[in-house]
Coordinates of C-alpha atoms in Angstrom, one line a residue:
M162 CA 18.5 3.8 -13.9
K163 CA 16.6 4.5 -10.7
Y164 CA 16.1 8.2 -9.6
Y165 CA 15.8 9.2 -6.0
G166 CA 15.9 12.5 -4.2
L167 CA 19.1 12.9 -2.2
F168 CA 18.8 13.3 1.5
L169 CA 19.1 17.1 1.7
F170 CA 20.3 19.8 4.0
L171 CA 14.3 14.5 3.9
L172 CA 7.3 -6.3 15.6
S173 CA 7.4 -8.3 12.4
L174 CA 4.2 -10.3 11.9
H175 CA 4.2 -13.4 9.7
L176 CA 1.1 -13.5 7.6
P177 CA -0.4 -16.5 5.9
L178 CA 0.1 -16.8 2.1
Q179 CA -3.5 -16.0 1.4
A180 CA -3.3 -12.6 3.2
M181 CA -0.2 -11.8 1.2
E182 CA -1.9 -12.6 -2.1
E183 CA -4.9 -10.4 -1.2
K184 CA -2.6 -7.5 -0.5
T185 CA -0.8 -8.0 -3.7
I186 CA -4.0 -7.9 -5.7
H187 CA -5.2 -4.8 -3.9
V188 CA -2.0 -2.8 -4.3
E189 CA -1.5 -3.7 -8.0
G190 CA -5.2 -3.2 -8.8
Q191 CA -7.1 -0.3 -10.3
M192 CA -5.5 2.3 -8.1
S193 CA -2.0 1.8 -9.7
R194 CA -3.2 3.0 -13.1
G195 CA -3.0 6.7 -12.4
S196 CA -1.3 9.2 -10.1
W197 CA -1.8 8.5 -6.5
M198 CA -2.9 12.1 -6.2
D199 CA -5.9 11.4 -8.4
F200 CA -7.5 9.2 -5.7
T201 CA -9.3 12.1 -4.1
S202 CA -9.1 15.9 -4.2
S203 CA -7.6 15.9 -0.7
A204 CA -3.8 15.5 -0.4
E205 CA -4.3 14.5 3.3
L206 CA -6.7 11.7 2.4
N207 CA -4.4 10.5 -0.3
L208 CA -1.4 10.4 2.1
R209 CA -3.6 8.5 4.6
K210 CA -4.3 5.9 1.9
L211 CA -0.6 5.7 1.0
F212 CA 0.2 5.0 4.7
E213 CA -2.5 2.4 4.9
L214 CA -1.1 0.5 1.9
L215 CA 2.5 0.7 3.2
G216 CA 1.3 -0.6 6.6
R217 CA 0.1 -3.8 4.9
S218 CA 3.7 -4.9 4.6
R219 CA 5.6 -6.1 7.7
T220 CA 8.5 -3.8 6.9
G221 CA 6.2 -0.8 6.3
E222 CA 4.2 -1.4 9.5
K223 CA 7.3 -1.3 11.6
L224 CA 8.7 1.7 9.7
I225 CA 5.5 3.7 10.2
K226 CA 5.5 3.0 13.9
E227 CA 9.1 4.2 14.2
A228 CA 8.4 7.3 12.2
Q229 CA 5.4 8.1 14.4
Y230 CA 7.6 7.7 17.5
K231 CA 10.3 10.0 16.2
A232 CA 7.9 12.7 15.1
A233 CA 6.1 12.5 18.5
R234 CA 9.4 13.2 20.3
T235 CA 9.3 16.7 18.9
G236 CA 5.5 17.1 19.3
L237 CA 4.7 16.3 15.7
T238 CA 2.6 13.8 13.8
L239 CA 3.2 12.1 10.5
T240 CA 0.9 14.6 8.9
D241 CA 3.3 17.3 10.0
V242 CA 6.3 15.4 8.7
V243 CA 5.2 14.0 5.4
K244 CA 4.0 16.3 2.6
V245 CA 3.2 16.1 -1.1
G246 CA 5.9 17.6 -3.3
E247 CA 7.2 17.9 -6.8
S248 CA 9.8 15.2 -6.2
S249 CA 10.4 12.7 -3.5
L250 CA 13.1 13.7 -1.0
T251 CA 13.8 14.2 2.7
D252 CA 14.7 17.8 3.4
T253 CA 16.5 18.4 6.7
T254 CA 17.3 21.9 7.8
L255 CA 19.7 22.7 10.6
V256 CA 18.7 25.9 12.4
R257 CA 21.5 27.7 14.3
K258 CA 20.6 30.3 16.9
F259 CA 22.8 32.8 18.7
S260 CA 22.4 36.2 20.1
P261 CA 24.3 39.1 18.5
H262 CA 25.3 40.1 22.0
S263 CA 26.6 36.6 22.8
P264 CA 27.7 35.1 19.5
E265 CA 29.9 32.6 21.3
H266 CA 26.8 30.7 22.6
V267 CA 25.2 28.7 19.8
I268 CA 22.1 26.4 19.9
Y269 CA 21.5 23.9 17.1
E270 CA 18.1 22.5 16.1
S271 CA 17.4 20.2 13.1
R272 CA 14.0 19.7 11.4
S273 CA 13.1 17.2 8.7
V274 CA 10.3 17.1 6.2
V275 CA 9.5 14.2 3.9
H276 CA 8.2 15.0 0.4
I277 CA 6.5 12.4 -1.9
S278 CA 6.2 13.3 -5.5
R279 CA 2.7 14.1 -6.7
H280 CA 3.5 12.8 -10.2
L281 CA 3.9 9.1 -9.3
G282 CA 1.7 6.1 -9.7
W283 CA 0.6 4.3 -6.5
D284 CA 3.3 1.7 -6.7
D285 CA 6.2 4.1 -7.0
A286 CA 4.7 6.5 -4.5
L287 CA 4.4 3.7 -2.0
L288 CA 8.0 2.6 -2.5
D289 CA 9.2 6.2 -2.3
L290 CA 7.4 6.6 1.0
A291 CA 9.2 3.6 2.4
H292 CA 12.5 5.0 1.0
E293 CA 12.1 8.5 2.4
L294 CA 10.8 7.3 5.8
T295 CA 13.9 5.3 6.2
H296 CA 15.9 8.5 5.9
F297 CA 13.7 10.3 8.3
V298 CA 13.8 7.5 11.0
Y299 CA 17.4 6.3 10.8
R300 CA 19.5 9.1 9.4
G301 CA 21.6 10.5 12.2
S302 CA 21.9 14.2 12.7
F303 CA 25.1 15.9 11.7
N304 CA 26.5 19.3 12.4
P305 CA 28.1 21.0 9.4
Y306 CA 29.5 23.7 11.7
S307 CA 31.6 21.2 13.5
D308 CA 35.4 21.0 12.7
S309 CA 34.9 17.3 11.9
F310 CA 32.6 18.0 9.0
N311 CA 34.4 16.8 5.9
P312 CA 33.7 15.5 2.4
K313 CA 34.9 11.9 2.8
D314 CA 32.6 11.2 5.8
F315 CA 29.7 13.1 4.3
I316 CA 29.8 11.1 1.0
K317 CA 30.1 7.8 2.9
S318 CA 27.3 8.6 5.4
T319 CA 25.0 9.7 2.6
I320 CA 25.4 6.5 0.7
E321 CA 26.4 3.7 3.1
G322 CA 25.7 5.2 6.6
E323 CA 22.7 4.5 8.8
G324 CA 19.6 5.8 7.2
G325 CA 21.6 6.5 4.0
E326 CA 20.7 5.6 0.4
V327 CA 21.7 2.0 0.5
Q328 CA 19.6 1.3 3.6
A329 CA 16.7 3.2 2.2
F330 CA 16.9 1.3 -1.1
M331 CA 17.0 -2.1 0.7
T332 CA 13.9 -1.1 2.8
E333 CA 12.2 -0.3 -0.5
C334 CA 13.1 -3.7 -1.8
R335 CA 11.7 -5.4 1.2
V336 CA 8.4 -3.6 0.8
L337 CA 8.4 -4.4 -2.9
K338 CA 8.8 -8.1 -2.1
E339 CA 6.1 -8.1 0.6
L340 CA 3.4 -6.2 -1.4
F341 CA 4.0 -6.8 -5.1
S342 CA 4.0 -9.7 -7.5
N343 CA 7.1 -11.1 -9.2
K344 CA 6.1 -9.3 -12.4
V345 CA 6.4 -5.9 -10.7
Q346 CA 9.5 -6.9 -8.7
S347 CA 11.3 -7.8 -12.0
R348 CA 11.1 -4.2 -13.1
S349 CA 13.2 -3.0 -10.2
H350 CA 16.9 -3.0 -9.4
C351 CA 16.4 -5.1 -6.3
Q352 CA 17.4 -8.4 -8.0
K353 CA 20.8 -6.9 -8.7
I354 CA 21.7 -6.6 -5.0
E355 CA 20.7 -10.2 -4.1
N356 CA 23.4 -12.7 -3.2
E357 CA 23.5 -16.3 -4.4
G358 CA 20.9 -17.3 -1.7
G359 CA 18.4 -14.7 -2.9
E360 CA 18.9 -12.5 0.1
L361 CA 19.5 -8.7 -0.2
S362 CA 23.2 -7.9 0.1
F363 CA 24.3 -4.6 1.7
S364 CA 27.8 -4.8 0.3
R365 CA 26.5 -5.5 -3.3
A366 CA 24.2 -2.5 -3.0
V367 CA 27.1 -0.3 -1.9
E368 CA 29.1 -1.4 -5.0
L369 CA 26.2 -0.4 -7.3
F370 CA 25.7 3.0 -5.7
Y371 CA 29.4 3.8 -6.4
H372 CA 29.2 3.0 -10.1
V373 CA 29.4 6.4 -11.8
G374 CA 29.9 5.6 -15.5
D375 CA 31.6 8.2 -17.7
Y376 CA 31.8 10.6 -14.7
Y377 CA 34.5 8.5 -13.2
P378 CA 37.7 10.3 -14.6
S379 CA 36.6 13.8 -13.7
F380 CA 35.0 12.8 -10.3
N381 CA 38.0 10.7 -9.3
K382 CA 40.2 13.7 -10.1
Q383 CA 38.1 15.9 -7.8
L384 CA 38.6 13.3 -5.0
E385 CA 42.3 13.2 -5.6
G386 CA 42.4 17.0 -5.4
R387 CA 40.9 16.7 -1.9
S388 CA 43.3 13.8 -1.0
I389 CA 40.4 11.4 -0.4
A390 CA 40.3 9.2 -3.5
S391 CA 41.9 6.3 -1.8
S392 CA 38.9 6.1 0.6
F393 CA 36.5 5.1 -2.1
S394 CA 37.7 1.7 -3.4
D395 CA 34.2 0.8 -4.7
L396 CA 34.1 3.8 -7.0
K397 CA 34.1 2.6 -10.6
G398 CA 33.4 3.7 -14.1
E399 CA 30.8 1.0 -14.6
K400 CA 27.2 1.4 -15.7
I401 CA 25.2 3.8 -13.6
N402 CA 22.3 2.3 -11.7
F403 CA 21.2 5.1 -9.4
I404 CA 20.8 8.8 -10.1
S405 CA 20.0 11.5 -7.6
S406 CA 16.8 13.3 -8.8
A407 CA 17.9 16.4 -6.9
Y408 CA 21.1 16.8 -8.9
G409 CA 20.7 14.5 -11.9
V410 CA 24.0 12.7 -11.3
P411 CA 25.2 9.5 -9.5
Y412 CA 25.0 9.6 -5.8
P413 CA 28.7 10.0 -4.9
I414 CA 28.9 13.1 -7.1
A415 CA 25.6 14.4 -5.8
A416 CA 26.8 14.0 -2.2
L417 CA 30.0 16.0 -2.9
M418 CA 27.9 18.7 -4.6
E419 CA 25.7 18.8 -1.6
Y420 CA 28.7 19.0 0.8
D421 CA 30.0 22.0 -1.1
L422 CA 26.7 23.8 -1.0
V423 CA 26.3 23.1 2.7
L424 CA 29.9 24.3 3.4
N425 CA 29.4 27.5 1.4
K426 CA 26.3 28.3 3.5
V427 CA 28.2 27.5 6.7
C428 CA 31.0 29.9 5.8
E429 CA 28.5 32.6 4.9
N430 CA 26.8 32.2 8.2
D431 CA 30.1 32.0 10.2
K432 CA 31.3 35.1 8.5
K433 CA 28.3 37.0 10.0
R434 CA 28.9 35.4 13.4
L435 CA 32.6 36.4 13.2
A436 CA 31.6 40.0 12.5
Y437 CA 29.4 40.1 15.6
M438 CA 32.4 38.8 17.6
Q439 CA 34.7 41.5 16.3
Q440 CA 32.2 44.2 17.1
G441 CA 31.9 43.0 20.7
P442 CA 34.1 44.1 23.6
K443 CA 37.8 43.6 23.0
R444 CA 38.3 42.2 26.5
G445 CA 36.3 39.5 28.3
P446 CA 36.7 36.3 30.3
A447 CA 39.7 34.3 29.3
S448 CA 37.6 31.3 28.4
V449 CA 35.5 33.3 26.0
T450 CA 38.6 34.9 24.4
V451 CA 40.2 31.5 23.8
K452 CA 36.9 30.1 22.4
N453 CA 36.6 33.1 20.0
E454 CA 40.2 32.7 18.9
K455 CA 39.7 29.0 18.1
F456 CA 36.5 29.8 16.1
Q457 CA 38.4 32.4 14.0
E458 CA 41.2 29.8 13.4
S459 CA 38.6 27.2 12.3
F460 CA 36.8 29.7 10.1
S461 CA 40.1 30.7 8.4
E462 CA 41.1 27.1 7.8
R463 CA 37.7 26.0 6.3
C464 CA 36.5 29.1 4.5
S465 CA 39.6 30.9 3.3
Q466 CA 38.9 29.7 -0.3
K467 CA 35.1 30.2 -0.2

């Protein structure tokens, strides 16, 4: 089974064969025998080397450029965005700002930080960097305070949405193929998602991510309790291939656990905001009054059982 961190609330150039062989030898050489953090005593220098190696693949080079562009849009560099951690994951935090005096006016701001596990060898760290940068670059922002935030869409977007686990894994497989020999490639799950023509298949990858093994009966019952079981036709009790390192369970289950944690936090925060509203003036502009009433209705509907 392959372990990844869950995404939390984290111009193609054709080269001659000789160049590809040189890159393969370099990446799989002496550096891969120990932890990538043993390269130097500086985490920053080690990360630079990791980026250099990733940039030697066509897919990695494009991914790095897109990550740099996205970071720059908020005045950051990749050094600000990518950090060394205990496990590999992309941690996204949604910051909600409002004044106690005007709780009806809310501003949302999201921030993402990529962590690469310090405990990996060079090959796994390199692939994890490709995986997590895919989350960072392509994963769309979502607002858990929105009335449209729901478990079905959250699970699906986490696994098969843009920048989700399937896309991140397929990016990792492309980097693996571009930088590593057949011997290393054979140790991965990438061959399991290839079609008859040897091309990576998105639909096949989706199927594998929904294999939950012995968790199937209890998890399907949870989905039925939320009236969303029929939305997951790929969910099966077959052998587990992918496990979330953040939760230690298959991704569909981890995504639902993440959803519940996020919603609990949303309800906790909305309860505070509702208290500010109730402490404010009883009368005000009609538009504000209607907005406050809708918010209270939404809070009651989503958080009555929290």
